[in-house]
PDB file of C-alpha atoms and ligand atoms in Angstrom:
ATOM      1  CA  MET A  12     188.509 120.292  81.839  1.00 54.00           C
ATOM      2  CA  THR A  13     187.876 116.709  80.739  1.00 64.00           C
ATOM      3  CA  ILE A  14     184.487 114.998  80.740  1.00 57.00           C
ATOM      4  CA  LEU A  15     185.720 112.775  83.573  1.00 54.00           C
ATOM      5  CA  GLN A  16     186.696 115.803  85.691  1.00 60.00           C
ATOM      6  CA  ASN A  17     183.272 117.352  85.063  1.00 61.00           C
ATOM      7  CA  LEU A  18     181.575 114.141  86.147  1.00 52.00           C
ATOM      8  CA  VAL A  19     183.727 113.886  89.278  1.00 52.00           C
ATOM      9  CA  ASP A  20     182.845 117.467  90.254  1.00 58.00           C
ATOM     10  CA  LEU A  21     179.172 116.998  89.430  1.00 55.00           C
ATOM     11  CA  LEU A  22     178.780 113.963  91.660  1.00 56.00           C
ATOM     12  CA  GLY A  23     180.868 115.437  94.473  1.00 70.00           C
ATOM     13  CA  LEU A  24     183.108 112.400  94.146  1.00 79.00           C
ATOM     14  CA  LYS A  25     186.109 114.118  95.725  1.00 81.00           C
ATOM     15  CA  ALA A  26     184.183 114.744  98.947  1.00 84.00           C
ATOM     16  CA  VAL A  27     182.839 111.185  98.956  1.00 86.00           C
ATOM     17  CA  LEU A  28     186.318 109.713  98.418  1.00 88.00           C
ATOM     18  CA  LEU A  29     187.748 111.885 101.190  1.00 89.00           C
ATOM     19  CA  THR A  30     184.966 110.708 103.522  1.00 91.00           C
ATOM     20  CA  ALA A  31     185.594 107.069 102.564  1.00 91.00           C
ATOM     21  CA  PHE A  32     189.325 107.630 103.143  1.00 93.00           C
ATOM     22  CA  VAL A  33     188.494 108.597 106.747  1.00 93.00           C
ATOM     23  CA  PHE A  34     185.682 106.180 107.612  1.00 93.00           C
ATOM     24  CA  VAL A  35     186.743 102.909 105.932  1.00 93.00           C
ATOM     25  CA  PRO A  36     189.941 102.565 108.026  1.00 93.00           C
ATOM     26  CA  VAL A  37     188.215 103.846 111.193  1.00 94.00           C
ATOM     27  CA  GLU A  38     185.493 101.191 110.771  1.00 94.00           C
ATOM     28  CA  ARG A  39     188.173  98.525 110.305  1.00 92.00           C
ATOM     29  CA  LEU A  40     190.128  99.623 113.381  1.00 93.00           C
ATOM     30  CA  PHE A  41     187.169 100.071 115.762  1.00 93.00           C
ATOM     31  CA  ALA A  42     184.678  97.643 114.207  1.00 91.00           C
ATOM     32  CA  LEU A  43     181.544  96.998 116.260  1.00 92.00           C
ATOM     33  CA  HIS A  44     180.166  94.168 114.134  1.00 91.00           C
ATOM     34  CA  LYS A  45     183.436  92.578 113.081  1.00 91.00           C
ATOM     35  CA  GLY A  46     181.878  90.202 110.536  1.00 87.00           C
ATOM     36  CA  GLN A  47     180.288  93.062 108.571  1.00 89.00           C
ATOM     37  CA  LYS A  48     181.916  93.593 105.180  1.00 88.00           C
ATOM     38  CA  VAL A  49     182.737  96.950 103.548  1.00 85.00           C
ATOM     39  CA  LEU A  50     181.004  95.667 100.388  1.00 88.00           C
ATOM     40  CA  ARG A  51     177.872  94.699 102.304  1.00 89.00           C
ATOM     41  CA  LYS A  52     174.494  93.557 100.967  1.00 86.00           C
ATOM     42  CA  ALA A  53     172.625  96.859 100.420  1.00 89.00           C
ATOM     43  CA  LEU A  54     175.668  99.067  99.754  1.00 91.00           C
ATOM     44  CA  LEU A  55     174.693  99.771  96.139  1.00 91.00           C
ATOM     45  CA  ASN A  56     171.221 100.937  97.248  1.00 92.00           C
ATOM     46  CA  ASP A  57     172.736 103.332  99.779  1.00 92.00           C
ATOM     47  CA  LEU A  58     175.269 104.661  97.246  1.00 93.00           C
ATOM     48  CA  VAL A  59     172.350 105.609  94.976  1.00 91.00           C
ATOM     49  CA  PHE A  60     170.833 107.537  97.910  1.00 92.00           C
ATOM     50  CA  LEU A  61     174.227 109.198  98.482  1.00 91.00           C
ATOM     51  CA  PHE A  62     174.636 110.401  94.894  1.00 87.00           C
ATOM     52  CA  VAL A  63     171.011 111.153  93.926  1.00 87.00           C
ATOM     53  CA  ASN A  64     169.322 112.427  97.098  1.00 85.00           C
ATOM     54  CA  GLY A  65     171.622 115.422  97.529  1.00 82.00           C
ATOM     55  CA  TRP A  66     170.418 117.096  94.326  1.00 80.00           C
ATOM     56  CA  LEU A  67     166.746 116.490  95.040  1.00 84.00           C
ATOM     57  CA  VAL A  68     166.976 117.720  98.616  1.00 87.00           C
ATOM     58  CA  ARG A  69     169.113 120.797  97.888  1.00 86.00           C
ATOM     59  CA  SER A  70     166.807 121.934  95.062  1.00 87.00           C
ATOM     60  CA  ALA A  71     163.606 121.491  97.101  1.00 89.00           C
ATOM     61  CA  LEU A  72     165.130 123.157 100.167  1.00 89.00           C
ATOM     62  CA  ALA A  73     166.316 126.155  98.137  1.00 89.00           C
ATOM     63  CA  VAL A  74     162.755 126.799  96.913  1.00 90.00           C
ATOM     64  CA  THR A  75     161.262 126.191 100.395  1.00 89.00           C
ATOM     65  CA  PHE A  76     163.724 128.581 102.045  1.00 87.00           C
ATOM     66  CA  VAL A  77     163.256 131.391  99.498  1.00 88.00           C
ATOM     67  CA  VAL A  78     159.466 131.276  99.957  1.00 89.00           C
ATOM     68  CA  ALA A  79     159.612 130.938 103.759  1.00 87.00           C
ATOM     69  CA  MET A  80     162.188 133.727 104.163  1.00 85.00           C
ATOM     70  CA  ALA A  81     160.111 136.073 101.999  1.00 85.00           C
ATOM     71  CA  ILE A  82     157.038 135.429 104.161  1.00 87.00           C
ATOM     72  CA  PHE A  83     158.855 135.739 107.506  1.00 84.00           C
ATOM     73  CA  SER A  84     160.700 138.916 106.463  1.00 82.00           C
ATOM     74  CA  LEU A  85     157.276 140.574 106.263  1.00 83.00           C
ATOM     75  CA  ILE A  86     156.240 139.354 109.726  1.00 83.00           C
ATOM     76  CA  LEU A  87     159.367 139.594 111.904  1.00 81.00           C
ATOM     77  CA  PRO A  88     160.868 142.859 113.211  1.00 82.00           C
ATOM     78  CA  ALA A  89     163.945 143.924 111.218  1.00 80.00           C
ATOM     79  CA  GLY A  90     166.160 144.250 114.326  1.00 84.00           C
ATOM     80  CA  ILE A  91     166.341 140.527 115.152  1.00 88.00           C
ATOM     81  CA  GLY A  92     169.042 139.586 112.616  1.00 87.00           C
ATOM     82  CA  PRO A  93     171.532 142.344 113.588  1.00 91.00           C
ATOM     83  CA  ALA A  94     170.997 141.577 117.304  1.00 93.00           C
ATOM     84  CA  VAL A  95     171.645 137.863 116.735  1.00 94.00           C
ATOM     85  CA  GLN A  96     174.748 138.576 114.654  1.00 94.00           C
ATOM     86  CA  SER A  97     176.164 140.974 117.259  1.00 96.00           C
ATOM     87  CA  GLN A  98     176.953 137.929 119.438  1.00 97.00           C
ATOM     88  CA  PRO A  99     180.376 136.245 119.244  1.00 97.00           C
ATOM     89  CA  LEU A 100     180.659 133.596 116.533  1.00 97.00           C
ATOM     90  CA  TRP A 101     181.200 130.729 119.005  1.00 97.00           C
ATOM     91  CA  LEU A 102     177.987 131.654 120.862  1.00 98.00           C
ATOM     92  CA  GLN A 103     176.014 131.910 117.615  1.00 98.00           C
ATOM     93  CA  ALA A 104     177.325 128.479 116.534  1.00 98.00           C
ATOM     94  CA  ALA A 105     176.340 126.958 119.903  1.00 98.00           C
ATOM     95  CA  GLU A 106     172.858 128.485 119.655  1.00 98.00           C
ATOM     96  CA  VAL A 107     172.465 127.220 116.079  1.00 98.00           C
ATOM     97  CA  ILE A 108     173.349 123.674 117.202  1.00 98.00           C
ATOM     98  CA  LEU A 109     170.752 123.875 120.007  1.00 98.00           C
ATOM     99  CA  ILE A 110     167.959 125.421 117.888  1.00 98.00           C
ATOM    100  CA  ALA A 111     168.589 123.114 114.907  1.00 98.00           C
ATOM    101  CA  ASP A 112     168.623 120.016 117.114  1.00 98.00           C
ATOM    102  CA  ILE A 113     165.347 121.010 118.807  1.00 98.00           C
ATOM    103  CA  GLY A 114     163.804 121.279 115.315  1.00 98.00           C
ATOM    104  CA  GLN A 115     165.367 117.940 114.337  1.00 98.00           C
ATOM    105  CA  TYR A 116     164.123 116.278 117.549  1.00 98.00           C
ATOM    106  CA  LEU A 117     160.527 117.469 117.067  1.00 98.00           C
ATOM    107  CA  ALA A 118     160.393 116.571 113.363  1.00 98.00           C
ATOM    108  CA  HIS A 119     162.013 113.176 113.967  1.00 98.00           C
ATOM    109  CA  ARG A 120     159.582 112.391 116.791  1.00 98.00           C
ATOM    110  CA  ALA A 121     156.649 113.357 114.556  1.00 98.00           C
ATOM    111  CA  PHE A 122     157.963 111.049 111.806  1.00 97.00           C
ATOM    112  CA  HIS A 123     157.788 108.184 114.314  1.00 97.00           C
ATOM    113  CA  ALA A 124     154.427 109.119 115.862  1.00 96.00           C
ATOM    114  CA  VAL A 125     152.309 109.879 112.778  1.00 96.00           C
ATOM    115  CA  PRO A 126     151.622 106.718 110.700  1.00 93.00           C
ATOM    116  CA  PHE A 127     151.574 108.612 107.376  1.00 93.00           C
ATOM    117  CA  LEU A 128     154.985 110.184 108.123  1.00 95.00           C
ATOM    118  CA  TRP A 129     156.387 106.887 109.416  1.00 94.00           C
ATOM    119  CA  LYS A 130     155.902 105.340 105.968  1.00 93.00           C
ATOM    120  CA  PHE A 131     158.580 107.760 104.686  1.00 95.00           C
ATOM    121  CA  HIS A 132     160.855 107.475 107.728  1.00 96.00           C
ATOM    122  CA  ALA A 133     160.670 103.647 107.636  1.00 94.00           C
ATOM    123  CA  VAL A 134     163.040 103.857 104.657  1.00 94.00           C
ATOM    124  CA  HIS A 135     165.797 105.053 107.016  1.00 95.00           C
ATOM    125  CA  HIS A 136     164.899 102.363 109.544  1.00 96.00           C
ATOM    126  CA  SER A 137     165.056  99.639 106.888  1.00 93.00           C
ATOM    127  CA  ILE A 138     168.865  99.670 107.284  1.00 93.00           C
ATOM    128  CA  GLU A 139     169.982  96.282 108.574  1.00 92.00           C
ATOM    129  CA  GLU A 140     173.756  96.803 108.510  1.00 93.00           C
ATOM    130  CA  LEU A 141     174.830 100.199 109.828  1.00 95.00           C
ATOM    131  CA  ASP A 142     177.870 101.975 108.483  1.00 95.00           C
ATOM    132  CA  TRP A 143     178.728 105.538 107.355  1.00 95.00           C
ATOM    133  CA  VAL A 144     177.203 105.024 103.869  1.00 95.00           C
ATOM    134  CA  ALA A 145     173.901 103.832 105.384  1.00 94.00           C
ATOM    135  CA  ALA A 146     173.474 107.317 106.901  1.00 95.00           C
ATOM    136  CA  TYR A 147     172.474 108.542 103.446  1.00 94.00           C
ATOM    137  CA  ARG A 148     169.464 106.221 103.174  1.00 95.00           C
ATOM    138  CA  VAL A 149     166.744 108.753 103.941  1.00 96.00           C
ATOM    139  CA  HIS A 150     163.617 109.306 101.840  1.00 95.00           C
ATOM    140  CA  PRO A 151     164.002 112.747 100.174  1.00 94.00           C
ATOM    141  CA  LEU A 152     160.676 114.018 101.589  1.00 95.00           C
ATOM    142  CA  ASP A 153     161.772 112.959 105.087  1.00 96.00           C
ATOM    143  CA  GLN A 154     165.079 114.752 104.590  1.00 94.00           C
ATOM    144  CA  ILE A 155     163.471 117.927 103.186  1.00 94.00           C
ATOM    145  CA  ALA A 156     160.951 118.177 106.057  1.00 95.00           C
ATOM    146  CA  THR A 157     163.513 117.419 108.777  1.00 96.00           C
ATOM    147  CA  LYS A 158     166.130 119.801 107.366  1.00 94.00           C
ATOM    148  CA  ALA A 159     163.507 122.543 106.995  1.00 94.00           C
ATOM    149  CA  ALA A 160     162.434 122.016 110.638  1.00 96.00           C
ATOM    150  CA  SER A 161     166.013 122.281 111.874  1.00 96.00           C
ATOM    151  CA  LEU A 162     167.430 124.962 109.564  1.00 94.00           C
ATOM    152  CA  LEU A 163     164.545 127.320 108.802  1.00 93.00           C
ATOM    153  CA  PRO A 164     164.407 128.757 112.352  1.00 94.00           C
ATOM    154  CA  VAL A 165     168.121 129.640 112.307  1.00 95.00           C
ATOM    155  CA  PHE A 166     167.853 131.275 108.880  1.00 92.00           C
ATOM    156  CA  ILE A 167     164.724 133.178 109.925  1.00 91.00           C
ATOM    157  CA  LEU A 168     166.394 134.428 113.118  1.00 93.00           C
ATOM    158  CA  GLY A 169     169.268 135.731 110.974  1.00 92.00           C
ATOM    159  CA  TYR A 170     172.281 133.803 112.297  1.00 95.00           C
ATOM    160  CA  SER A 171     175.484 134.544 110.395  1.00 95.00           C
ATOM    161  CA  GLU A 172     176.498 132.339 107.475  1.00 94.00           C
ATOM    162  CA  ALA A 173     179.717 131.444 109.324  1.00 96.00           C
ATOM    163  CA  ALA A 174     177.789 130.175 112.380  1.00 97.00           C
ATOM    164  CA  ILE A 175     175.446 128.112 110.196  1.00 95.00           C
ATOM    165  CA  ALA A 176     178.419 126.760 108.214  1.00 95.00           C
ATOM    166  CA  ILE A 177     180.171 125.668 111.453  1.00 96.00           C
ATOM    167  CA  TYR A 178     176.998 123.895 112.590  1.00 96.00           C
ATOM    168  CA  TYR A 179     176.512 122.227 109.213  1.00 93.00           C
ATOM    169  CA  MET A 180     180.083 120.927 108.971  1.00 93.00           C
ATOM    170  CA  ILE A 181     179.875 119.431 112.477  1.00 96.00           C
ATOM    171  CA  PHE A 182     176.417 117.982 111.720  1.00 95.00           C
ATOM    172  CA  GLN A 183     177.515 116.313 108.455  1.00 92.00           C
ATOM    173  CA  TRP A 184     180.536 114.495 109.939  1.00 94.00           C
ATOM    174  CA  HIS A 185     178.669 113.736 113.153  1.00 96.00           C
ATOM    175  CA  ALA A 186     175.739 112.159 111.248  1.00 96.00           C
ATOM    176  CA  LEU A 187     178.111 109.823 109.418  1.00 95.00           C
ATOM    177  CA  LEU A 188     179.923 108.903 112.643  1.00 96.00           C
ATOM    178  CA  LEU A 189     176.612 108.131 114.398  1.00 97.00           C
ATOM    179  CA  HIS A 190     175.846 105.460 111.773  1.00 97.00           C
ATOM    180  CA  ALA A 191     179.391 104.113 111.447  1.00 97.00           C
ATOM    181  CA  ASN A 192     180.127 100.520 112.352  1.00 96.00           C
ATOM    182  CA  VAL A 193     182.304 101.537 115.312  1.00 96.00           C
ATOM    183  CA  ARG A 194     182.266 100.601 118.990  1.00 94.00           C
ATOM    184  CA  LEU A 195     182.388 104.136 120.345  1.00 89.00           C
ATOM    185  CA  THR A 196     180.842 105.555 123.498  1.00 87.00           C
ATOM    186  CA  VAL A 197     181.556 108.974 125.020  1.00 91.00           C
ATOM    187  CA  GLY A 198     181.625 108.128 128.733  1.00 88.00           C
ATOM    188  CA  PRO A 199     180.489 110.942 131.012  1.00 89.00           C
ATOM    189  CA  LEU A 200     179.603 113.119 127.997  1.00 93.00           C
ATOM    190  CA  LYS A 201     176.812 110.724 127.010  1.00 91.00           C
ATOM    191  CA  TRP A 202     174.048 113.280 127.738  1.00 90.00           C
ATOM    192  CA  ILE A 203     175.856 116.101 125.962  1.00 94.00           C
ATOM    193  CA  VAL A 204     177.235 114.485 122.789  1.00 96.00           C
ATOM    194  CA  ALA A 205     175.374 111.928 120.668  1.00 97.00           C
ATOM    195  CA  SER A 206     177.562 108.848 120.139  1.00 96.00           C
ATOM    196  CA  PRO A 207     177.346 105.913 117.703  1.00 96.00           C
ATOM    197  CA  GLN A 208     176.013 103.894 120.665  1.00 96.00           C
ATOM    198  CA  PHE A 209     173.195 106.468 121.117  1.00 97.00           C
ATOM    199  CA  HIS A 210     172.110 106.362 117.468  1.00 97.00           C
ATOM    200  CA  HIS A 211     172.654 102.627 116.969  1.00 97.00           C
ATOM    201  CA  TRP A 212     170.025 102.110 119.682  1.00 97.00           C
ATOM    202  CA  HIS A 213     167.682 104.343 117.660  1.00 98.00           C
ATOM    203  CA  HIS A 214     168.007 101.828 114.798  1.00 97.00           C
ATOM    204  CA  ALA A 215     167.659  98.739 117.008  1.00 96.00           C
ATOM    205  CA  ASN A 216     164.983  96.265 116.077  1.00 94.00           C
ATOM    206  CA  GLU A 217     164.130  95.700 119.733  1.00 92.00           C
ATOM    207  CA  ARG A 218     160.800  96.731 121.288  1.00 90.00           C
ATOM    208  CA  LYS A 219     162.378  98.471 124.291  1.00 92.00           C
ATOM    209  CA  ALA A 220     164.369 100.750 121.974  1.00 93.00           C
ATOM    210  CA  TYR A 221     161.503 101.775 119.679  1.00 94.00           C
ATOM    211  CA  ASP A 222     160.786 105.529 119.549  1.00 96.00           C
ATOM    212  CA  LYS A 223     163.913 106.475 121.503  1.00 97.00           C
ATOM    213  CA  ASN A 224     166.979 108.693 120.916  1.00 98.00           C
ATOM    214  CA  PHE A 225     165.536 111.181 118.412  1.00 98.00           C
ATOM    215  CA  ALA A 226     168.185 113.906 118.726  1.00 98.00           C
ATOM    216  CA  ALA A 227     170.958 114.222 116.138  1.00 97.00           C
ATOM    217  CA  GLN A 228     173.552 115.882 118.357  1.00 97.00           C
ATOM    218  CA  LEU A 229     172.258 116.554 121.882  1.00 98.00           C
ATOM    219  CA  PRO A 230     170.986 113.514 123.867  1.00 97.00           C
ATOM    220  CA  LEU A 231     169.921 115.985 126.557  1.00 97.00           C
ATOM    221  CA  LEU A 232     166.823 116.682 124.437  1.00 98.00           C
ATOM    222  CA  ASP A 233     165.847 113.004 124.710  1.00 98.00           C
ATOM    223  CA  LEU A 234     166.525 113.084 128.443  1.00 97.00           C
ATOM    224  CA  LEU A 235     164.164 116.074 128.777  1.00 97.00           C
ATOM    225  CA  GLY A 236     161.612 114.528 126.402  1.00 97.00           C
ATOM    226  CA  GLY A 237     161.589 111.169 128.222  1.00 97.00           C
ATOM    227  CA  THR A 238     162.859 109.321 125.137  1.00 97.00           C
ATOM    228  CA  LEU A 239     166.444 108.433 126.113  1.00 97.00           C
ATOM    229  CA  HIS A 240     167.571 104.799 125.851  1.00 96.00           C
ATOM    230  CA  LEU A 241     171.242 104.219 126.661  1.00 94.00           C
ATOM    231  CA  PRO A 242     171.697 100.957 128.585  1.00 93.00           C
ATOM    232  CA  GLY A 243     175.277 100.988 129.965  1.00 91.00           C
ATOM    233  CA  ASN A 244     177.904 100.448 127.295  1.00 90.00           C
ATOM    234  CA  THR A 245     175.819  97.962 125.331  1.00 94.00           C
ATOM    235  CA  PHE A 246     175.007  98.044 121.627  1.00 95.00           C
ATOM    236  CA  PRO A 247     172.040  96.411 119.880  1.00 94.00           C
ATOM    237  CA  GLU A 248     172.394  93.094 118.097  1.00 91.00           C
ATOM    238  CA  GLN A 249     169.832  93.713 115.349  1.00 92.00           C
ATOM    239  CA  TYR A 250     168.771  96.695 113.271  1.00 95.00           C
ATOM    240  CA  GLY A 251     165.835  97.337 110.949  1.00 92.00           C
ATOM    241  CA  VAL A 252     162.084  96.818 110.956  1.00 89.00           C
ATOM    242  CA  ASP A 253     160.228  93.543 111.509  1.00 85.00           C
ATOM    243  CA  LYS A 254     159.327  93.028 107.858  1.00 77.00           C
ATOM    244  CA  PRO A 255     162.140  94.293 105.645  1.00 78.00           C
ATOM    245  CA  LEU A 256     161.517  96.849 102.904  1.00 82.00           C
ATOM    246  CA  PRO A 257     162.747  96.150  99.353  1.00 81.00           C
ATOM    247  CA  GLN A 258     166.441  97.048  99.155  1.00 81.00           C
ATOM    248  CA  ASN A 259     165.962  99.027  95.956  1.00 83.00           C
ATOM    249  CA  TYR A 260     166.176 102.811  95.638  1.00 86.00           C
ATOM    250  CA  PHE A 261     163.201 103.350  93.341  1.00 85.00           C
ATOM    251  CA  ARG A 262     160.912 100.951  95.193  1.00 89.00           C
ATOM    252  CA  GLN A 263     161.842 102.593  98.511  1.00 89.00           C
ATOM    253  CA  LEU A 264     161.092 105.998  97.008  1.00 89.00           C
ATOM    254  CA  VAL A 265     157.588 105.147  95.782  1.00 88.00           C
ATOM    255  CA  ARG A 266     156.531 102.696  98.489  1.00 87.00           C
ATOM    256  CA  PRO A 267     155.352 105.356 101.013  1.00 89.00           C
ATOM    257  CA  PHE A 268     152.858 106.607  98.424  1.00 88.00           C
ATOM    258  CA  MET A 269     151.268 103.200  97.965  1.00 81.00           C
ATOM    259  CA  PRO A 270     148.439 102.138 100.298  1.00 72.00           C
ATOM    260  CA  LEU A 271     149.244  99.005 102.263  1.00 57.00           C
ATOM    261  CA  PRO A 272     146.591  96.288 102.552  1.00 46.00           C
ATOM    262  CA  LYS A 273     144.988  96.456 106.019  1.00 47.00           C
ATOM    263  CA  SER A 274     146.481  93.154 107.129  1.00 40.00           C
ATOM    264  CA  ARG A 275     149.984  94.394 106.273  1.00 34.00           C
ATOM    265  CA  ALA A 276     149.547  97.981 107.475  1.00 40.00           C
ATOM    266  CA  SER A 277     151.639  97.351 110.572  1.00 45.00           C
ATOM    267  CA  GLU A 278     154.606  95.876 108.746  1.00 45.00           C
ATOM    268  CA  ALA A 279     156.679  99.025 108.743  1.00 46.00           C
ATOM    269  CA  THR A 280     155.344 100.717 111.855  1.00 48.00           C
ATOM    270  CA  PRO A 281     156.936 100.764 115.301  1.00 49.00           C
ATOM    271  CA  ALA A 282     155.434  98.762 118.130  1.00 43.00           C
ATOM    272  CA  PRO A 283     152.277 100.117 119.786  1.00 40.00           C
ATOM    273  CA  ALA A 284     152.921 102.496 122.693  1.00 38.00           C
ATOM    274  CA  GLU A 285     152.115  99.916 125.389  1.00 37.00           C
ATOM    275  CA  GLU A 286     154.925  97.680 124.120  1.00 37.00           C
ATOM    276  CA  ASN A 287     157.479 100.460 124.354  1.00 37.00           C
ATOM    277  CA  SER A 288     159.365 100.989 127.542  1.00 37.00           C
TER     278      SER A 288
HETATM  279 ZN1  LIG B  22     164.004 107.432 113.369  1.00 55.73          ZN
HETATM  280 ZN1  LIG B  23     169.936 106.977 111.502  1.00 55.73          ZN
END
């Protein structure tokens, strides 16, 4: 195997190229913001997130899961796993989607509500031009905590690897679609299936849309939680936070650890509750 082949495998370039092969034409055909270029302003920054974050997150999650599973195996009754796996695969997969999205919803809501956590999550909300690559711009600590909240319960309950794999494949492609620059709504399924319209409103830099649409797959959770914002078939005009973050991977990584001067402390935080509708 050549050095180039090793490098391609190491970076997961084949998977990235396949994904680009799907999303670049789809974004051209169904463009929401037609003036947005493929080679947009912060693309390089987001490509660094795409290629570097995966390693960091996978390594940290592996350690977290081994420790957590060892602890929970001592606490939980041994019969839970076999009972869960005795269900049909399709039912297990559906349950995994529901349980994982409840974990995602709660973690995501906490990242918006707690100022210390928001400093990490603001990195994701610093995106000003949404497309499938922008989906990767997530601070690694945000990603580790959110993935642990969504996946740990399904591992602890003992769902089969096949059911978790089905969930994860759907989640990965769905997450990219939610951020894609496409004008796509899902009509009467809007409370069942998260659409690009649903998640684009989550990124809107508009007061009425702050702290809304936290779910990754099931908008029903936002409906139940009182956090749904889906006005007709409209899409937001502007994304991001009021005062932009530096569009640089390393500065975005370290910025949450740095104290902000009091007068600037609100620059990356959502609007106060009374301004939200
Ligand atoms: Zn968010
Ligand atoms: Zn997003």
